[in-house]
PDB file of C-alpha atoms and ligand atoms in Angstrom:
ATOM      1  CA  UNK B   1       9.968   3.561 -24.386  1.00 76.00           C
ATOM      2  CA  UNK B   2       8.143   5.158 -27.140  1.00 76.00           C
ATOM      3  CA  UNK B   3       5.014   2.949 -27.191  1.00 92.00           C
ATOM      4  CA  UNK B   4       4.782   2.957 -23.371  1.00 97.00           C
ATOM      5  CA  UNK B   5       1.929   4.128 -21.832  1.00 98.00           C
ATOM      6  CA  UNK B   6       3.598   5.481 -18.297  1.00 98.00           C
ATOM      7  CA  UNK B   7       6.449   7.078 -19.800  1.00 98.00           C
ATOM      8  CA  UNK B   8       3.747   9.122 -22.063  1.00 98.00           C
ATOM      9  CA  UNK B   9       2.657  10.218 -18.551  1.00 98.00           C
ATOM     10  CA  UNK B  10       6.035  11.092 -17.508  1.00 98.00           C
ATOM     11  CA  UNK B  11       6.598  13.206 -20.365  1.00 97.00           C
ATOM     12  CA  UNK B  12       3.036  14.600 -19.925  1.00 97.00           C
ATOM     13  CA  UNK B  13       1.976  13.298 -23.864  1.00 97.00           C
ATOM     14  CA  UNK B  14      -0.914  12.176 -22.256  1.00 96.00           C
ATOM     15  CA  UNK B  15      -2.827  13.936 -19.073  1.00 98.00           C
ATOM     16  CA  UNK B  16      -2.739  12.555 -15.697  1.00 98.00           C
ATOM     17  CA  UNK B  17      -4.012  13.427 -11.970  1.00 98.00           C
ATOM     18  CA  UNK B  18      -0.164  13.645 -10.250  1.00 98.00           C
ATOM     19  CA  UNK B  19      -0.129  14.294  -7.037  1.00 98.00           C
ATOM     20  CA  UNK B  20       3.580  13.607  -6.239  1.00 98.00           C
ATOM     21  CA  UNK B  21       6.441  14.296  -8.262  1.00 98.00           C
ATOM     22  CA  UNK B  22      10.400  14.628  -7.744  1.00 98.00           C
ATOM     23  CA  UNK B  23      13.335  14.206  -9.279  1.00 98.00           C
ATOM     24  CA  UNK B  24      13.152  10.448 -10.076  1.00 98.00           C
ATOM     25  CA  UNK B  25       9.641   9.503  -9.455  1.00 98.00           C
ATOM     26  CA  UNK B  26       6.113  10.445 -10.466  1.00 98.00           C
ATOM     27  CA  UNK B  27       2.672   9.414  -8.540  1.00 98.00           C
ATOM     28  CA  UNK B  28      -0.567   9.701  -9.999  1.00 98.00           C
ATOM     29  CA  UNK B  29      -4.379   8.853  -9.744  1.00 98.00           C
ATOM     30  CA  UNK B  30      -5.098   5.811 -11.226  1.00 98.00           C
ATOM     31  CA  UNK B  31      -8.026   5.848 -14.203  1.00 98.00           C
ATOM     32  CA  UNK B  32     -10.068   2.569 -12.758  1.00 97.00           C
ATOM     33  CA  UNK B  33      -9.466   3.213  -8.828  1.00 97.00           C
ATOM     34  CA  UNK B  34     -10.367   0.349  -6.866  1.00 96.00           C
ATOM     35  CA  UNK B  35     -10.259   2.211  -3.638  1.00 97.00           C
ATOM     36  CA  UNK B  36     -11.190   5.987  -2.227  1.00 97.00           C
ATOM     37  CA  UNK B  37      -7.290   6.602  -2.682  1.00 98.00           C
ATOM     38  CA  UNK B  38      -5.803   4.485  -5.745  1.00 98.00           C
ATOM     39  CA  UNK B  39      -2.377   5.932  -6.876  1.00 98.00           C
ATOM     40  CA  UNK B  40       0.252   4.878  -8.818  1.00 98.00           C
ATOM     41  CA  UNK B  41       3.660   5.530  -8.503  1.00 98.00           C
ATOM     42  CA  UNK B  42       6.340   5.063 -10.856  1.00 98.00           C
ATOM     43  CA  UNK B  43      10.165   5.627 -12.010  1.00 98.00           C
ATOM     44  CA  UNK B  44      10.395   8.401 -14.287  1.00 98.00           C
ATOM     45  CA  UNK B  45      13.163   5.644 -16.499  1.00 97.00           C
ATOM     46  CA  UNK B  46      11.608   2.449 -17.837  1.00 97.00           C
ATOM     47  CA  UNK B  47      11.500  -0.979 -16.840  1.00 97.00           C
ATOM     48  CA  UNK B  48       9.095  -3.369 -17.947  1.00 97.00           C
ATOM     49  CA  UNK B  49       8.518  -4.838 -14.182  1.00 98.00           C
ATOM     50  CA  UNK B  50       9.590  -5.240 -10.577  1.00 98.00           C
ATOM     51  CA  UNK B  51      12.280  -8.406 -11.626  1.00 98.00           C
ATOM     52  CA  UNK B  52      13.486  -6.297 -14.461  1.00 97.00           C
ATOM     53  CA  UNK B  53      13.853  -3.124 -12.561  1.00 97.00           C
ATOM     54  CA  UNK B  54      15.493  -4.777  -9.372  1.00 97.00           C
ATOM     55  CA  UNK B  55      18.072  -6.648 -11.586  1.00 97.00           C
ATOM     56  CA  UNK B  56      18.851  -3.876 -13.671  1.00 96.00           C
ATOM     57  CA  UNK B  57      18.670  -0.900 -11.227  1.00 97.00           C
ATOM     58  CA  UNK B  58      17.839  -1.540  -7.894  1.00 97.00           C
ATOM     59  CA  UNK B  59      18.382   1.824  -6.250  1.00 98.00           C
ATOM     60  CA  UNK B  60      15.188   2.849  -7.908  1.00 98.00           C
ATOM     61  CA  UNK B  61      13.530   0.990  -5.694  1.00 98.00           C
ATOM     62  CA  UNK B  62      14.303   2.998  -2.880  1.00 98.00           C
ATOM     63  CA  UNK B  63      13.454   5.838  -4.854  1.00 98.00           C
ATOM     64  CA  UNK B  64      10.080   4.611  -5.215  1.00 98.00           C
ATOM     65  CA  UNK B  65       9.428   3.563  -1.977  1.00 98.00           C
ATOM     66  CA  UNK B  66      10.852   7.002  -0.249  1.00 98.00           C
ATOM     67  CA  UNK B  67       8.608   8.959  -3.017  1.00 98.00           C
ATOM     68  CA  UNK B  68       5.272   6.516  -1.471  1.00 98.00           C
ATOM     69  CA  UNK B  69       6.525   7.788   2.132  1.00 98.00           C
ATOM     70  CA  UNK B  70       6.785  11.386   1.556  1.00 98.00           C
ATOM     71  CA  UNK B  71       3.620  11.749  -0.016  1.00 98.00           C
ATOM     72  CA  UNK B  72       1.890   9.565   2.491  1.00 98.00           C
ATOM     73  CA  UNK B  73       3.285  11.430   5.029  1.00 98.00           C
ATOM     74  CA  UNK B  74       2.143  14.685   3.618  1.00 97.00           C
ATOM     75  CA  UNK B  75      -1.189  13.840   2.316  1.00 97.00           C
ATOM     76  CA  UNK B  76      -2.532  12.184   5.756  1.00 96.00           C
ATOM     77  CA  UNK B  77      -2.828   8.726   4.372  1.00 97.00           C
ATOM     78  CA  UNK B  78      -0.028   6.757   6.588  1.00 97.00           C
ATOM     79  CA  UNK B  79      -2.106   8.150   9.495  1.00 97.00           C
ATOM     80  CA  UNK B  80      -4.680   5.605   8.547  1.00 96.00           C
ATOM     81  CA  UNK B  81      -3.192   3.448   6.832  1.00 97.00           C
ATOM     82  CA  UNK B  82      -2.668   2.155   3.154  1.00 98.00           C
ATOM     83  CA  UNK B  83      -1.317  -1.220   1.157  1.00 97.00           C
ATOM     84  CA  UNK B  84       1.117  -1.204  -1.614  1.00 98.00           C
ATOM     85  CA  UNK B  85       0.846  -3.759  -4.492  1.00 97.00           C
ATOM     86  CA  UNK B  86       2.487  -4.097  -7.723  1.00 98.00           C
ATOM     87  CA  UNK B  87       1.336  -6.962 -10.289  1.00 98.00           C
ATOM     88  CA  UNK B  88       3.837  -8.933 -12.649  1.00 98.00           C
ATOM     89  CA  UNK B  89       3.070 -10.793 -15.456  1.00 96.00           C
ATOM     90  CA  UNK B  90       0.179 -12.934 -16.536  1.00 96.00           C
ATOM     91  CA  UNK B  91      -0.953 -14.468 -13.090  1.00 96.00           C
ATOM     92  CA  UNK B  92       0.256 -11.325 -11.664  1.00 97.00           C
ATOM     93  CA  UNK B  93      -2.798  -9.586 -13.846  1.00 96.00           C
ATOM     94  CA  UNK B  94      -0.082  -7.225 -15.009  1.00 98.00           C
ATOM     95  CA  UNK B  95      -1.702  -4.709 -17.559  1.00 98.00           C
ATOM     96  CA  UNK B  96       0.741  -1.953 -18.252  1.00 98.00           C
ATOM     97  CA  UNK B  97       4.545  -2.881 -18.688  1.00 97.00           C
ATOM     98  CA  UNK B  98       6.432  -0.282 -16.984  1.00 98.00           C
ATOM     99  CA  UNK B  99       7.004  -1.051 -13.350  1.00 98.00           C
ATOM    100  CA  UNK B 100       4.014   0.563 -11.281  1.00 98.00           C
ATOM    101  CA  UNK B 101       3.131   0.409  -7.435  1.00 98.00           C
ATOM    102  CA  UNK B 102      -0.602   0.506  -6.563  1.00 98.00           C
ATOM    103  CA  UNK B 103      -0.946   2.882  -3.234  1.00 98.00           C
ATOM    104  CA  UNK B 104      -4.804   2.233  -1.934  1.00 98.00           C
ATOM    105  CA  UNK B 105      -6.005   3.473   1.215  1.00 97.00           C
ATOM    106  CA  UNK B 106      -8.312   6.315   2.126  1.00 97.00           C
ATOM    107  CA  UNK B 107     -10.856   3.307   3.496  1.00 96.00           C
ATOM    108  CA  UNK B 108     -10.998   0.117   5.200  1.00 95.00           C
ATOM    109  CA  UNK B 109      -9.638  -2.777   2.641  1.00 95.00           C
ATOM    110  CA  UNK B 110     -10.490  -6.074   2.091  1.00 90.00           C
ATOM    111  CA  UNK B 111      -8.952  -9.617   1.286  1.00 83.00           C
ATOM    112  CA  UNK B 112      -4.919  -9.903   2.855  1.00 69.00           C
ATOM    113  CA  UNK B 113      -6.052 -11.113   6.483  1.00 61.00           C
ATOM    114  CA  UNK B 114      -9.338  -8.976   6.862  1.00 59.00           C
TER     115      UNK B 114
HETATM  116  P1  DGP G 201      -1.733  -3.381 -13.510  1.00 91.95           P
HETATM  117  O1  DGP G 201      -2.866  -4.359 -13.594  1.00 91.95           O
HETATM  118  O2  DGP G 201      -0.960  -3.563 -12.211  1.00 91.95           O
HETATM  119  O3  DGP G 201      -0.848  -3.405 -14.737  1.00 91.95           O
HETATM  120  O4  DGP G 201      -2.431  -1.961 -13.395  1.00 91.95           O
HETATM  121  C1  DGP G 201      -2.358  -0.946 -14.339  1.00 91.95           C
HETATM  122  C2  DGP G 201      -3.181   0.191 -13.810  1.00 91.95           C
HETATM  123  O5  DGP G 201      -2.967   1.312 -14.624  1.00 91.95           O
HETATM  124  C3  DGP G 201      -4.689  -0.061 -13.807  1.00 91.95           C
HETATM  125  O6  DGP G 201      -5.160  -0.006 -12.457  1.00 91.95           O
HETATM  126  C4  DGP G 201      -5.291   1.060 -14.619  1.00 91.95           C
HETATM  127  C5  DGP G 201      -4.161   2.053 -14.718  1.00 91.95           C
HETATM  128  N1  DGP G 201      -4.095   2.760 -15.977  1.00 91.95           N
HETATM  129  C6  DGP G 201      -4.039   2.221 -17.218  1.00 91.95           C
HETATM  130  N2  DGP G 201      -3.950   3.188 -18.148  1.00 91.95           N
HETATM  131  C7  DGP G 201      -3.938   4.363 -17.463  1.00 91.95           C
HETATM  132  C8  DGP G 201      -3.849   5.721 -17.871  1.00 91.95           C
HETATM  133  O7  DGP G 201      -3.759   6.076 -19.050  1.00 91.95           O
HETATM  134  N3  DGP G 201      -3.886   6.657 -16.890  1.00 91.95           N
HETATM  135  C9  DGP G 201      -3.989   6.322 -15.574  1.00 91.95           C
HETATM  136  N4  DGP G 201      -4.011   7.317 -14.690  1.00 91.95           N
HETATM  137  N5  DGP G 201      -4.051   5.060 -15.149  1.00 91.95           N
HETATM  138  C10 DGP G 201      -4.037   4.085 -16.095  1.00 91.95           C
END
């Protein structure tokens, strides 16, 4: 989408920090991190959230999610851990509308049964 933030990022209109990229996916440092390790990884195609993408093109879940274990794998962080969120909609706190997962580790985290 033309007026989408995240796929300016894909096509590299505007800089990011990636630190993952493949064929189908693209993960990146996120500009407000709310942990030592905050990235974001997202489809390189657009969809405007997790409902959206999983009824219109569910393989790119696994896409996603076998993107967030390579580079986990590679950059140390499954060793100690890390939490994967993504937001939807208003409640949700949802800011940017192309589907994003939040990767945060590199530290202890709070809230979720800590
Ligand atoms: P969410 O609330 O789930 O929609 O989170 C959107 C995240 O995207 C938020 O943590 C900040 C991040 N973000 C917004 N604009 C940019 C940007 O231009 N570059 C980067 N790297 N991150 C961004």
């Amino acid at each position: 989408m033309s007026d989408c933030i995240f796929c300016k990022i894909v096509k590299e209109e505007i800089p990011s920090t990636r630190v993952y990229e493949d064929e189908f996916v693209i993960g990146f440092r996120d500009l407000n991190p709310l942990a030592k390790e905050h990235l974001l990884f997202i489809h390189r195609d657009h969809s405007k959230d997790i409902n959206d993408l999983s009824d219109a093109n569910p393989a790119q879940l696994s896409d996603v999610f076998k993107a967030i274990s390579s580079y986990s794998k590679s950059s140390g962080l499954a060793s100690s851990g890390f939490r994967v969120v993504t937001n939807l909609g208003s409640d949700g706190c949802q800011t940017v509308f192309h589907t994003h997962f939040h990767v945060l580790g590199g530290e202890k985290l709070g809230g979720f049964g800590s």
